[in-house]
PDB file of C-alpha atoms and ligand atoms in Angstrom:
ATOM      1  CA  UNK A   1     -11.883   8.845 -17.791  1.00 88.00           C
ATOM      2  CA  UNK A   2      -8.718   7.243 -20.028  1.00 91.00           C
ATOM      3  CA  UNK A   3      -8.687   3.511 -20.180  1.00 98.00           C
ATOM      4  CA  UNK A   4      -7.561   1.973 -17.887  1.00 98.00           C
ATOM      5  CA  UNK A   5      -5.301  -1.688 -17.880  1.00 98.00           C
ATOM      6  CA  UNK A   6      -6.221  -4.966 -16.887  1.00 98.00           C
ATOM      7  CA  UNK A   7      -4.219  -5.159 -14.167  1.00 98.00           C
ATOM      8  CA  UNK A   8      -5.291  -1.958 -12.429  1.00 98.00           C
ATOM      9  CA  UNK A   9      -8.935  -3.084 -12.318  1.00 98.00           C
ATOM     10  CA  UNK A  10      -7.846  -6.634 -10.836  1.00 98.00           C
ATOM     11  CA  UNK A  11      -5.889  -4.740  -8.347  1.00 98.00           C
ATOM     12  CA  UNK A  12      -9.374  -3.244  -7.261  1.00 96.00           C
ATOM     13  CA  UNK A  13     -10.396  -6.994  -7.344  1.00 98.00           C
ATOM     14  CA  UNK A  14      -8.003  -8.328  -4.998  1.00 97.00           C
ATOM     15  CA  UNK A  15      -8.321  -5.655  -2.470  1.00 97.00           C
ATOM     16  CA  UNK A  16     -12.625  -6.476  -2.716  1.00 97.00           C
ATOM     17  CA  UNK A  17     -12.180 -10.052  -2.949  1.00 97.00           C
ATOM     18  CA  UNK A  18     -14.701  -9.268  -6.204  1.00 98.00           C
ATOM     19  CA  UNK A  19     -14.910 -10.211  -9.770  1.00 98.00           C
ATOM     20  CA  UNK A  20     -14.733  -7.835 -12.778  1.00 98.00           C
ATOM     21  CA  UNK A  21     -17.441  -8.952 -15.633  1.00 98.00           C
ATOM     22  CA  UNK A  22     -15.502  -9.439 -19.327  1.00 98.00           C
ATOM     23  CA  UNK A  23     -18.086  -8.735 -21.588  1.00 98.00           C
ATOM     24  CA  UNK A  24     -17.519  -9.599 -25.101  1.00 98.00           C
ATOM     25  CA  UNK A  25     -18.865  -6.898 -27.560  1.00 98.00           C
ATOM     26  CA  UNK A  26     -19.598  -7.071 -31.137  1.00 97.00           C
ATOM     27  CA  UNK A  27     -21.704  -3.808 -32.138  1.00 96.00           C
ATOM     28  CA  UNK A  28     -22.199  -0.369 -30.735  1.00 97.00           C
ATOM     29  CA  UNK A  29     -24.978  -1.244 -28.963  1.00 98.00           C
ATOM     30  CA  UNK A  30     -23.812  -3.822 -26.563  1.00 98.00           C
ATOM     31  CA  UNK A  31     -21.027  -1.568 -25.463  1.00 98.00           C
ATOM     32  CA  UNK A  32     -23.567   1.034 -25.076  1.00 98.00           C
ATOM     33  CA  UNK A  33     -26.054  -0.896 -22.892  1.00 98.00           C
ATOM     34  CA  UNK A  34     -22.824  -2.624 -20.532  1.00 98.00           C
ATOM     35  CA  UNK A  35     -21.856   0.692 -20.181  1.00 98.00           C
ATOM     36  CA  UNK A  36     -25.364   1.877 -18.928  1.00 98.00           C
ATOM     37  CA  UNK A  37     -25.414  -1.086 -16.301  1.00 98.00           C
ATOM     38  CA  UNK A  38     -21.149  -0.316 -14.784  1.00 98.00           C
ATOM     39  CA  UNK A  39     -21.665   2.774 -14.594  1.00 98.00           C
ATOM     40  CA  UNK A  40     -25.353   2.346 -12.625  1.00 98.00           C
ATOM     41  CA  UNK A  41     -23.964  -0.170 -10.211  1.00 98.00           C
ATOM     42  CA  UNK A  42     -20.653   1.699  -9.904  1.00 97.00           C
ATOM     43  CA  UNK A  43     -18.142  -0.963 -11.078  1.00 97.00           C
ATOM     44  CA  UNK A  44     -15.028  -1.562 -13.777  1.00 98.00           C
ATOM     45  CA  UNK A  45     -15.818  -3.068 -16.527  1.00 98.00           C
ATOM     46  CA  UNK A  46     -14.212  -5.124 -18.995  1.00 98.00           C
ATOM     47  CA  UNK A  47     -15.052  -4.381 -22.678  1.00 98.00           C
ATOM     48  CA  UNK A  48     -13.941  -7.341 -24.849  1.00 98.00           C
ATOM     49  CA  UNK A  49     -13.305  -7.469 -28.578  1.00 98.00           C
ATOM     50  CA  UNK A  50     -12.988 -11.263 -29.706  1.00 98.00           C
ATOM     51  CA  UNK A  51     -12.337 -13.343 -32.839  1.00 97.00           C
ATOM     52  CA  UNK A  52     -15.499 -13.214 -33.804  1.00 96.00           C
ATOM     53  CA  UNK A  53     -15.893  -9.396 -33.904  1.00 97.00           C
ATOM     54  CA  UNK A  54     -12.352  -9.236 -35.496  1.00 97.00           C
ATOM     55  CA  UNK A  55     -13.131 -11.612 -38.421  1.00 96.00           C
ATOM     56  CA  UNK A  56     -16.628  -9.893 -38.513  1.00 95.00           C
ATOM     57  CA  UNK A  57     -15.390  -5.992 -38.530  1.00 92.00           C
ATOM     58  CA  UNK A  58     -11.661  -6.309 -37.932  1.00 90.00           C
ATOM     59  CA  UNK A  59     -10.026  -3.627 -35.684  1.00 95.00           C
ATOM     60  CA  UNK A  60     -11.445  -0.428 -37.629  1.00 91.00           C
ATOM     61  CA  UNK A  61     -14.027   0.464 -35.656  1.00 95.00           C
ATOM     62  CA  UNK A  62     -14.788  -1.342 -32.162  1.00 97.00           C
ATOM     63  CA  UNK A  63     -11.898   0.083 -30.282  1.00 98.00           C
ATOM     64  CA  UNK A  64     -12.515   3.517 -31.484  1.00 97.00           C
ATOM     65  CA  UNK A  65     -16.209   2.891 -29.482  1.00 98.00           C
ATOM     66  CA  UNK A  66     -14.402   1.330 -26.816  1.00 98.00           C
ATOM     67  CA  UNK A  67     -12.254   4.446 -26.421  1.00 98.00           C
ATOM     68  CA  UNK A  68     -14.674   7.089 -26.744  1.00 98.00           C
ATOM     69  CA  UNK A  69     -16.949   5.110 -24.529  1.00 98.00           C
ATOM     70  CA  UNK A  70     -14.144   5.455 -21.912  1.00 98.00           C
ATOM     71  CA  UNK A  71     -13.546   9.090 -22.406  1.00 98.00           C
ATOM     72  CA  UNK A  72     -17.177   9.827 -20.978  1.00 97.00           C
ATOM     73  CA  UNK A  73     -17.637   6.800 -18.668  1.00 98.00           C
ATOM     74  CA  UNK A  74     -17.470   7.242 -14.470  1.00 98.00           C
ATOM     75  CA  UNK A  75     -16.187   3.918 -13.969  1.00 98.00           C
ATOM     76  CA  UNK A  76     -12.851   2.611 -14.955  1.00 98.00           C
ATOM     77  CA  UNK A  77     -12.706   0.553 -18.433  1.00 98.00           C
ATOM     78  CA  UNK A  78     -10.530  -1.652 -20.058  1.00 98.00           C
ATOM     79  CA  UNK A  79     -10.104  -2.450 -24.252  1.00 98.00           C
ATOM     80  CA  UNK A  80      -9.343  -6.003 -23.866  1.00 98.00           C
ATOM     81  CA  UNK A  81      -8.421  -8.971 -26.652  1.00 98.00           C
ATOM     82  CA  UNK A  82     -10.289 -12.077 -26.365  1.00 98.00           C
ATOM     83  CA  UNK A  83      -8.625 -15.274 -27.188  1.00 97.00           C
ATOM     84  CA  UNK A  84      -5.654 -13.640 -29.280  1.00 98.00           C
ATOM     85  CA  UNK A  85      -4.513 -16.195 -31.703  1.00 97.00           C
ATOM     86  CA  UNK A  86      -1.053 -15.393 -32.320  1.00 98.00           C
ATOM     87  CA  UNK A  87       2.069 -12.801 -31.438  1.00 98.00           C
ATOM     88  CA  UNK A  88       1.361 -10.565 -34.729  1.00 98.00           C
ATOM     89  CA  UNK A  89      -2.405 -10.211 -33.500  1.00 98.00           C
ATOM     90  CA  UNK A  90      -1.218  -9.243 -29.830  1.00 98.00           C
ATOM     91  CA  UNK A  91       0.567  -6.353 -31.685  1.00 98.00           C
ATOM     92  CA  UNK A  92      -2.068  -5.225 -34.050  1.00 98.00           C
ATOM     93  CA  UNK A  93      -4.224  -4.459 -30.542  1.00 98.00           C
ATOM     94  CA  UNK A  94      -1.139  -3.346 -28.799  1.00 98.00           C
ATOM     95  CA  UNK A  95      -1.564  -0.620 -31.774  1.00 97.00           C
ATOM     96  CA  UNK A  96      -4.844  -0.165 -31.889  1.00 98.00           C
ATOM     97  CA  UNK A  97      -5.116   1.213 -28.007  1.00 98.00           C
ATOM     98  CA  UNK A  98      -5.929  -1.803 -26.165  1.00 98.00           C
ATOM     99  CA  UNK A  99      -4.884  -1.795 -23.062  1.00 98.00           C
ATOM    100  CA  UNK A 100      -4.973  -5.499 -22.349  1.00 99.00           C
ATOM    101  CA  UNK A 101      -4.649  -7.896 -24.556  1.00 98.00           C
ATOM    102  CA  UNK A 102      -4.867 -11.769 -24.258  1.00 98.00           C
ATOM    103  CA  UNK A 103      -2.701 -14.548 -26.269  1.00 98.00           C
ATOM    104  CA  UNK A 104      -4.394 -17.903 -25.789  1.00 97.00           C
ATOM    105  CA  UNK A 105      -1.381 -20.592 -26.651  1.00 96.00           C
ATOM    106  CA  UNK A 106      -3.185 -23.474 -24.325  1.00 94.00           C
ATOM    107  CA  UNK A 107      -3.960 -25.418 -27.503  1.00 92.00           C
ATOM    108  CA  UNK A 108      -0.690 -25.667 -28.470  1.00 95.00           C
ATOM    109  CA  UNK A 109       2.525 -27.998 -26.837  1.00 95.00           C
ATOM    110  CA  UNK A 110       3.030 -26.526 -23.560  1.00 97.00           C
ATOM    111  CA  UNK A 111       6.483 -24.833 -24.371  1.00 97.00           C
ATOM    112  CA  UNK A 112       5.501 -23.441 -27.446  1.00 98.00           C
ATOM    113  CA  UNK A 113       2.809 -21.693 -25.223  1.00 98.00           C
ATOM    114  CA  UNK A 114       5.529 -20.235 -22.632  1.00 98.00           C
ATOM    115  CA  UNK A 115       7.469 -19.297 -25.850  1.00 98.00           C
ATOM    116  CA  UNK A 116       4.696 -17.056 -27.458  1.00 98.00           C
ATOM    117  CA  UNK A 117       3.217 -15.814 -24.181  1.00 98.00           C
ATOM    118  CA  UNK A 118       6.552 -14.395 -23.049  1.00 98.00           C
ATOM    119  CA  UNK A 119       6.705 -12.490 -26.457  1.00 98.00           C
ATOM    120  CA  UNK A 120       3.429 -11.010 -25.930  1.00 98.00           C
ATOM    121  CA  UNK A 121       4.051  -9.986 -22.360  1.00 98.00           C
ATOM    122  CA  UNK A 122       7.485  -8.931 -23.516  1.00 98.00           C
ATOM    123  CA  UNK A 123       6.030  -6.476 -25.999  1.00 98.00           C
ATOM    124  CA  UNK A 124       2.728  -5.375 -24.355  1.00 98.00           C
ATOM    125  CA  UNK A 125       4.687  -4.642 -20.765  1.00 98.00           C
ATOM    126  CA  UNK A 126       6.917  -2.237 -23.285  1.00 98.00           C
ATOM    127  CA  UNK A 127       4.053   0.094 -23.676  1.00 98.00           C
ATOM    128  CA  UNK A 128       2.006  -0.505 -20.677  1.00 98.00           C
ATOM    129  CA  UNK A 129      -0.686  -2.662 -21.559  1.00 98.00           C
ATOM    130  CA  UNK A 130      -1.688  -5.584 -19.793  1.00 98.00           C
ATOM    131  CA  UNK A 131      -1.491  -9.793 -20.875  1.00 98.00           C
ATOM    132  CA  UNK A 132      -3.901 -12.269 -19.850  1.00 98.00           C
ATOM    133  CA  UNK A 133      -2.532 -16.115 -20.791  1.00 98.00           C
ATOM    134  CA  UNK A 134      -4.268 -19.444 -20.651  1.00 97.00           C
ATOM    135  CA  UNK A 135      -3.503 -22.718 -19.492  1.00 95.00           C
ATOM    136  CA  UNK A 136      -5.756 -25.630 -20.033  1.00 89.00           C
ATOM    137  CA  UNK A 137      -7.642 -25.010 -23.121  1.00 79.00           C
ATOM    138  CA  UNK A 138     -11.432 -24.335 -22.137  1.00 78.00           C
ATOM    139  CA  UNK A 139     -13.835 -26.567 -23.737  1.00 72.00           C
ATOM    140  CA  UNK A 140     -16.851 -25.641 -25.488  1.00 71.00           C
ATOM    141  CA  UNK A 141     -17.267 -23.532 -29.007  1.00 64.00           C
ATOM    142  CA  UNK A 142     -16.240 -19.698 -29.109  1.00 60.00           C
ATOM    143  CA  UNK A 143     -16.310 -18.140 -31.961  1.00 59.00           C
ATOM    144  CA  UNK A 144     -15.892 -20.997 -33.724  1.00 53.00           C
ATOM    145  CA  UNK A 145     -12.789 -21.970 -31.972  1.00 53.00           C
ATOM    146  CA  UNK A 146     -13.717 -25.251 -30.595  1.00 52.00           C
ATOM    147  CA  UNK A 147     -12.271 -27.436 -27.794  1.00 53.00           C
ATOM    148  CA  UNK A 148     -13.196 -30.903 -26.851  1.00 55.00           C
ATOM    149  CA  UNK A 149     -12.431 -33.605 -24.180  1.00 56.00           C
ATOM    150  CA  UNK A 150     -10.417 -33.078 -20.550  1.00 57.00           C
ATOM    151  CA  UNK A 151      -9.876 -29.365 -19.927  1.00 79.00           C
ATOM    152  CA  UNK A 152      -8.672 -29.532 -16.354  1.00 91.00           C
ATOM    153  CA  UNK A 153      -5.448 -27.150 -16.159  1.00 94.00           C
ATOM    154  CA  UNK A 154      -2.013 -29.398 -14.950  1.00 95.00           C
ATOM    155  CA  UNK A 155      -0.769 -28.087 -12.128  1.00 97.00           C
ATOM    156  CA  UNK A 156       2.292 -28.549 -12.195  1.00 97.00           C
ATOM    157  CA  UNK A 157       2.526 -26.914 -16.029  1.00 97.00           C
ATOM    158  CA  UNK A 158       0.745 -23.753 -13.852  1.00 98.00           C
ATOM    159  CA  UNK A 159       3.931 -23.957 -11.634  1.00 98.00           C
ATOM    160  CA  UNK A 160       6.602 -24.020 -14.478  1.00 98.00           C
ATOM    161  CA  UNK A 161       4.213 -21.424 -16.331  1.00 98.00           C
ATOM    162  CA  UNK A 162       4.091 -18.478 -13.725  1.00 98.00           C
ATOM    163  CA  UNK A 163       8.205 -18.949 -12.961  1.00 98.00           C
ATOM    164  CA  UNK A 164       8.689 -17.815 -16.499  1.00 97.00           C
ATOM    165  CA  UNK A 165       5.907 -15.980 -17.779  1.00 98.00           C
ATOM    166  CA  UNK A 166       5.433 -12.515 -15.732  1.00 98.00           C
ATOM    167  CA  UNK A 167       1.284 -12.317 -16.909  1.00 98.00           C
ATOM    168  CA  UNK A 168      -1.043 -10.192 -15.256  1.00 98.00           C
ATOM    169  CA  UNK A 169      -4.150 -12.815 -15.126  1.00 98.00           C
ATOM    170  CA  UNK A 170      -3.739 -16.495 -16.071  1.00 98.00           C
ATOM    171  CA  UNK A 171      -7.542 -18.230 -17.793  1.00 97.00           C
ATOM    172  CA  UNK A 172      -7.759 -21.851 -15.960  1.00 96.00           C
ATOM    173  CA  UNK A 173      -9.547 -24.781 -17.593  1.00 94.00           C
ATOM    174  CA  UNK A 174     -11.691 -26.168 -13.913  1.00 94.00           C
ATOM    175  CA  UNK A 175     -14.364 -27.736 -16.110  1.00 91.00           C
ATOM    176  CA  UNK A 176     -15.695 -24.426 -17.318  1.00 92.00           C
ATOM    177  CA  UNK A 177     -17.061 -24.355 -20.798  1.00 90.00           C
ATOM    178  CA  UNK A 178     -17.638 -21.835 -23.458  1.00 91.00           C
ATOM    179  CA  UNK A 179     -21.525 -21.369 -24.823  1.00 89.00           C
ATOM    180  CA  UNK A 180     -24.437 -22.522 -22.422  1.00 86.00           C
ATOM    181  CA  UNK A 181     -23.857 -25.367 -20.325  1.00 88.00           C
ATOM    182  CA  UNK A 182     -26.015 -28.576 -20.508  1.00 83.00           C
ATOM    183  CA  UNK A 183     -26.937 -28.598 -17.057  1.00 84.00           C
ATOM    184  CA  UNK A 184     -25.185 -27.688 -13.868  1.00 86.00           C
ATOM    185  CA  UNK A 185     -21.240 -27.027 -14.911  1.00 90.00           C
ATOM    186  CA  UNK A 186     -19.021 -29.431 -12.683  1.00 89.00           C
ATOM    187  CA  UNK A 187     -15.964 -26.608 -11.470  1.00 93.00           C
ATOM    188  CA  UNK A 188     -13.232 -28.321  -9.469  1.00 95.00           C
ATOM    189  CA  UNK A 189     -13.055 -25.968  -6.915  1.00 97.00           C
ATOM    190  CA  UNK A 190      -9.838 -27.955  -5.231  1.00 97.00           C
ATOM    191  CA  UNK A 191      -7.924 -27.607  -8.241  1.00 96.00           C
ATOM    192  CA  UNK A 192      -9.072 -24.102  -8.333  1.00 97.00           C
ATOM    193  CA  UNK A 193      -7.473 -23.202  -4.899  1.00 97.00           C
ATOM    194  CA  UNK A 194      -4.451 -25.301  -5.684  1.00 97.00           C
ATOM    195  CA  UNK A 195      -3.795 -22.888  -8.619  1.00 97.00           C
ATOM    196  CA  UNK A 196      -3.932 -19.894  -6.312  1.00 97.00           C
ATOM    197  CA  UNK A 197      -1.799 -21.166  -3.645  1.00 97.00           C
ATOM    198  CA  UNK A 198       0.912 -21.756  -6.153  1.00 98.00           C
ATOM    199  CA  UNK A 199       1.278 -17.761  -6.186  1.00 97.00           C
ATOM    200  CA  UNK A 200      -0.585 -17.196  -9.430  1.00 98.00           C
ATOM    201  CA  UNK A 201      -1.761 -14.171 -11.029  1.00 98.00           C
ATOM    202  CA  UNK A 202      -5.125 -13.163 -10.505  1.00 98.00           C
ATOM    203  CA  UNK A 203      -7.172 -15.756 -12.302  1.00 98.00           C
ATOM    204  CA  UNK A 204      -9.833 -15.575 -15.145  1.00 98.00           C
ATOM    205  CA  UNK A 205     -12.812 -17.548 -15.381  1.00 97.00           C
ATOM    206  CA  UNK A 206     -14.027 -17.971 -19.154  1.00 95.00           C
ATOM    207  CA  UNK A 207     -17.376 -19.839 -19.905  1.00 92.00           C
ATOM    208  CA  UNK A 208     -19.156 -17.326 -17.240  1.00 91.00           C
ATOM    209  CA  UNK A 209     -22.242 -17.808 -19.114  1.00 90.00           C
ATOM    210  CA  UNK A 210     -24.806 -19.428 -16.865  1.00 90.00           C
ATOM    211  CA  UNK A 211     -22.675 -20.247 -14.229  1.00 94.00           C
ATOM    212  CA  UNK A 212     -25.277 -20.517 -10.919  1.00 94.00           C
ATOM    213  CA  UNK A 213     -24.557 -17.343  -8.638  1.00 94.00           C
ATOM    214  CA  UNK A 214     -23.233 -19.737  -5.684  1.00 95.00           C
ATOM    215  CA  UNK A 215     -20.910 -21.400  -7.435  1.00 96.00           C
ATOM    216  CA  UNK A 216     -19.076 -17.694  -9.104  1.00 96.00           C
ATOM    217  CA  UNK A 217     -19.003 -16.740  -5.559  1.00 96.00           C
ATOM    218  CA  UNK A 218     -17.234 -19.963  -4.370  1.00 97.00           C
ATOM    219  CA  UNK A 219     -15.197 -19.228  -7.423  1.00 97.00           C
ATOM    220  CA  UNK A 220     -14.330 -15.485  -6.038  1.00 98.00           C
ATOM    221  CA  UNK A 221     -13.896 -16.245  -2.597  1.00 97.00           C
ATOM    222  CA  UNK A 222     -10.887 -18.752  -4.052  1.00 97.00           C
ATOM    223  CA  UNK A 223      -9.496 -16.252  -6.109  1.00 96.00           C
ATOM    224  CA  UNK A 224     -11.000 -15.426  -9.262  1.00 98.00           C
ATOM    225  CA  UNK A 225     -10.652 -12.045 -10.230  1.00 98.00           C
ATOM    226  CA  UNK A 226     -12.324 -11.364 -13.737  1.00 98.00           C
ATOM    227  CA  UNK A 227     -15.159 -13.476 -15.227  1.00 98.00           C
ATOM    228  CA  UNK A 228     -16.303 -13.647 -19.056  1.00 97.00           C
ATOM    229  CA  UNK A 229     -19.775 -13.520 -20.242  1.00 97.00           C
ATOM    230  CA  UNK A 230     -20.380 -13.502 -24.107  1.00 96.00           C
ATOM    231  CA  UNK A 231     -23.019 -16.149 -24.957  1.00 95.00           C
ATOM    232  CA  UNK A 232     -25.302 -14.303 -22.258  1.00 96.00           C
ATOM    233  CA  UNK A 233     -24.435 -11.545 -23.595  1.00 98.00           C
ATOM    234  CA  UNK A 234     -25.646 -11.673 -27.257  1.00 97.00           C
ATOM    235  CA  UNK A 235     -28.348 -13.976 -26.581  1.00 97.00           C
ATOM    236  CA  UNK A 236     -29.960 -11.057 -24.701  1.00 98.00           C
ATOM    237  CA  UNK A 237     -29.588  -8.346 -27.368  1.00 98.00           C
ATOM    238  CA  UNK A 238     -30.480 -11.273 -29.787  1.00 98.00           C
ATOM    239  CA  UNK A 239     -33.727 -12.099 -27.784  1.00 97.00           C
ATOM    240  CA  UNK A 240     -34.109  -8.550 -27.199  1.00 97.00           C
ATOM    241  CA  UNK A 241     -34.669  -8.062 -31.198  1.00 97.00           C
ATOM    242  CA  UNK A 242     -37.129 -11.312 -31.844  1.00 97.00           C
ATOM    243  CA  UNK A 243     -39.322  -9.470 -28.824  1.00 96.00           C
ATOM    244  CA  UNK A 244     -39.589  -6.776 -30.847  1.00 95.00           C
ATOM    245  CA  UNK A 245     -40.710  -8.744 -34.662  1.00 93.00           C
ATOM    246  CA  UNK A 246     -42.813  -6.450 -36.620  1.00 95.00           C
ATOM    247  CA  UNK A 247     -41.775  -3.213 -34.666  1.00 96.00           C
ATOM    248  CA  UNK A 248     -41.171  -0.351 -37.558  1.00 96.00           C
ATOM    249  CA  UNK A 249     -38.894   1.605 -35.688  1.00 97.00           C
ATOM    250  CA  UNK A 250     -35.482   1.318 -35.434  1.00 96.00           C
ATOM    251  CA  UNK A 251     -34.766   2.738 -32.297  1.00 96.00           C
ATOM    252  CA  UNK A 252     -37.591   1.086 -30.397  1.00 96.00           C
ATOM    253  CA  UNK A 253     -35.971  -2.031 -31.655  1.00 97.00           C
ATOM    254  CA  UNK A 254     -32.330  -1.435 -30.463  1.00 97.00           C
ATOM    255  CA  UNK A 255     -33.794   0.277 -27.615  1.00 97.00           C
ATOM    256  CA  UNK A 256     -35.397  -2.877 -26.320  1.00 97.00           C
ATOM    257  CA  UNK A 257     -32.818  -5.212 -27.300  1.00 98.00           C
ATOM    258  CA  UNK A 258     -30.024  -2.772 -25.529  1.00 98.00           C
ATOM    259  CA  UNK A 259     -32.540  -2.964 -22.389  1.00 98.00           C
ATOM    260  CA  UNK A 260     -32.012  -6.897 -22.109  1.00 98.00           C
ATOM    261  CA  UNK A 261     -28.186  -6.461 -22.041  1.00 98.00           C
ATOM    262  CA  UNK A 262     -28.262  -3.691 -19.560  1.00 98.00           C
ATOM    263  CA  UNK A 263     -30.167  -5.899 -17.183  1.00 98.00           C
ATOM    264  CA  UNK A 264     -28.020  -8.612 -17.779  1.00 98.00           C
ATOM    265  CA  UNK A 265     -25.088  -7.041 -17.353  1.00 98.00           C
ATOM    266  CA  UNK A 266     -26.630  -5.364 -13.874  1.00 98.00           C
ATOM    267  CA  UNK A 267     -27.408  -8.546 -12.948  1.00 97.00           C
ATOM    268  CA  UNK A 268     -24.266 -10.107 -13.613  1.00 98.00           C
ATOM    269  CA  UNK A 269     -22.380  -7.165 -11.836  1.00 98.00           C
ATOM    270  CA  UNK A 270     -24.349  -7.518  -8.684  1.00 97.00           C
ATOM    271  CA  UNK A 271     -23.050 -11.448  -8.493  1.00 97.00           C
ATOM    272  CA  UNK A 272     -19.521 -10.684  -9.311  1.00 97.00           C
ATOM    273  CA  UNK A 273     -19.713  -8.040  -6.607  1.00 96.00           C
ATOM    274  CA  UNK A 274     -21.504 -10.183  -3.896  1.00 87.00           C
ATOM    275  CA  UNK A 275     -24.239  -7.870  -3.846  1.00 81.00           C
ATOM    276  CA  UNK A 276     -26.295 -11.255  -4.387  1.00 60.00           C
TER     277      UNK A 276
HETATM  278 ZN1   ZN B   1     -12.871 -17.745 -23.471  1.00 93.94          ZN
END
């Protein structure tokens, strides 16, 4: 099938009071193996190009994979932009055939963000394509964007955000963290359902990388509708290749390390979906 935009698969959320898995991608394999798992357990997926994969290979080649990918997939997929830095990126995607894209303007002074963001949903809603924003800036490293200290979203800037800004997901700071939490991650789950009742979008949970399975489900039943795994992600394929040291043969090698992300991404699926 054709891509499809964020905002239909969160649609599908809602209705299933489920989560749809952002995984970030950053070769042809990983796409390959994530598609493998959505399509065996049945469910949307969300295939994420971030910064790192931009600086890495720019936008040449990864959304051509994401598209063909699509053509021949049996589950809906998205082309989404992780952590867009800036308006002229948001319209380099909007080009390329995303069909979601998302500007990240939480690190800057809060009207500045509302300034930008309404740009990008201004342009992308001009040609169909989908804008996740972010409020809060989430802690932690991602491709080497760093955040430090108090990420707990203000709600009262989430009130004064979602009057003006018409996005089709909002990304909450709860005490989520990019990269692999030391120890249990501490999620204010009040805060959480505060957000909602305010009449938000569906909300995004980044830092979905280890993340215990009974907190993401406290997390969907109070209305988060897309959750992002990369750390997991490439630690798998990553760990998938040092299993395989020594092996001569290229395709045993990526074969094994694709293997690792499948099953992650199954298992993943499966806790987004409440199939436990
Ligand atoms: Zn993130």
């Amino acid at each position: 099938m054709a891509l499809v935009t964020l905002k239909e698969v969160l649609e599908t959320a809602e209705r299933t009071n489920t989560a749809i898995p952002g995984f970030n991608i950053d070769n042809i394999e990983i796409p390959e193996a994530i598609m493998e798992a959505a399509e065996a357990e049945n469910c949307p997926v969300i295939l994420t190009i971030g910064q790192g994969a931009i600086q890495a290979g720019g936008l040449r080649h990864l959304p051509d994979v994401v598209r063909r990918l699509a053509e021949s997939s049996t589950v809906p997929v998205v082309m989404h932009l992780d952590h867009g830095v800036s308006y002229e990126q948001t319209i380099a995607c909007l080009r390329a055939g995303f069909t979601s894209v998302m500007y990240d303007g939480s690190h800057h002074p809060f009207a500045e963000n509302v300034r930008e963001s309404t740009a990008v949903v201004r342009a992308a809603h001009a040609v169909g394509v989908s804008v996740e924003c972010e409020l809060g800036a989430i802690s932690g490293v991602e491709d080497g964007i760093s955040h430090s200290g108090a990420n707990l979203v203000d709600l009262d800037e989430v009130r004064r955000f979602i009057e003006v800004v018409d996005c089709d997901a909002l990304a909450v700071g709860i005490g989520n963290a990019h990269g692999i939490y030391k120890g249990t991650p501490n999620l204010d789950f009040d805060r959480l359902a505060a957000c909602r009742r305010l009449g938000t979008p569906p909300l995004v949970l980044h830092g979905g990388s280890g993340i215990p399975a009974d907190m993401i489900q406290r997390a969907i039943s109070l209305g988060i509708r897309k959750i992002n795994v990369a750390t997991e992600v490439r630690l798998a394929f990553l760990e998938g290749l040092e299993a395989s040291v020594g092996c001569r043969d290229i395709y045993a090698v990526y074969g094994a390390a694709k293997s690792r992300v499948t099953e992650l991404a199954r298992t993943k699926i499966r806790m987004f979906q409440n199939k436990g």
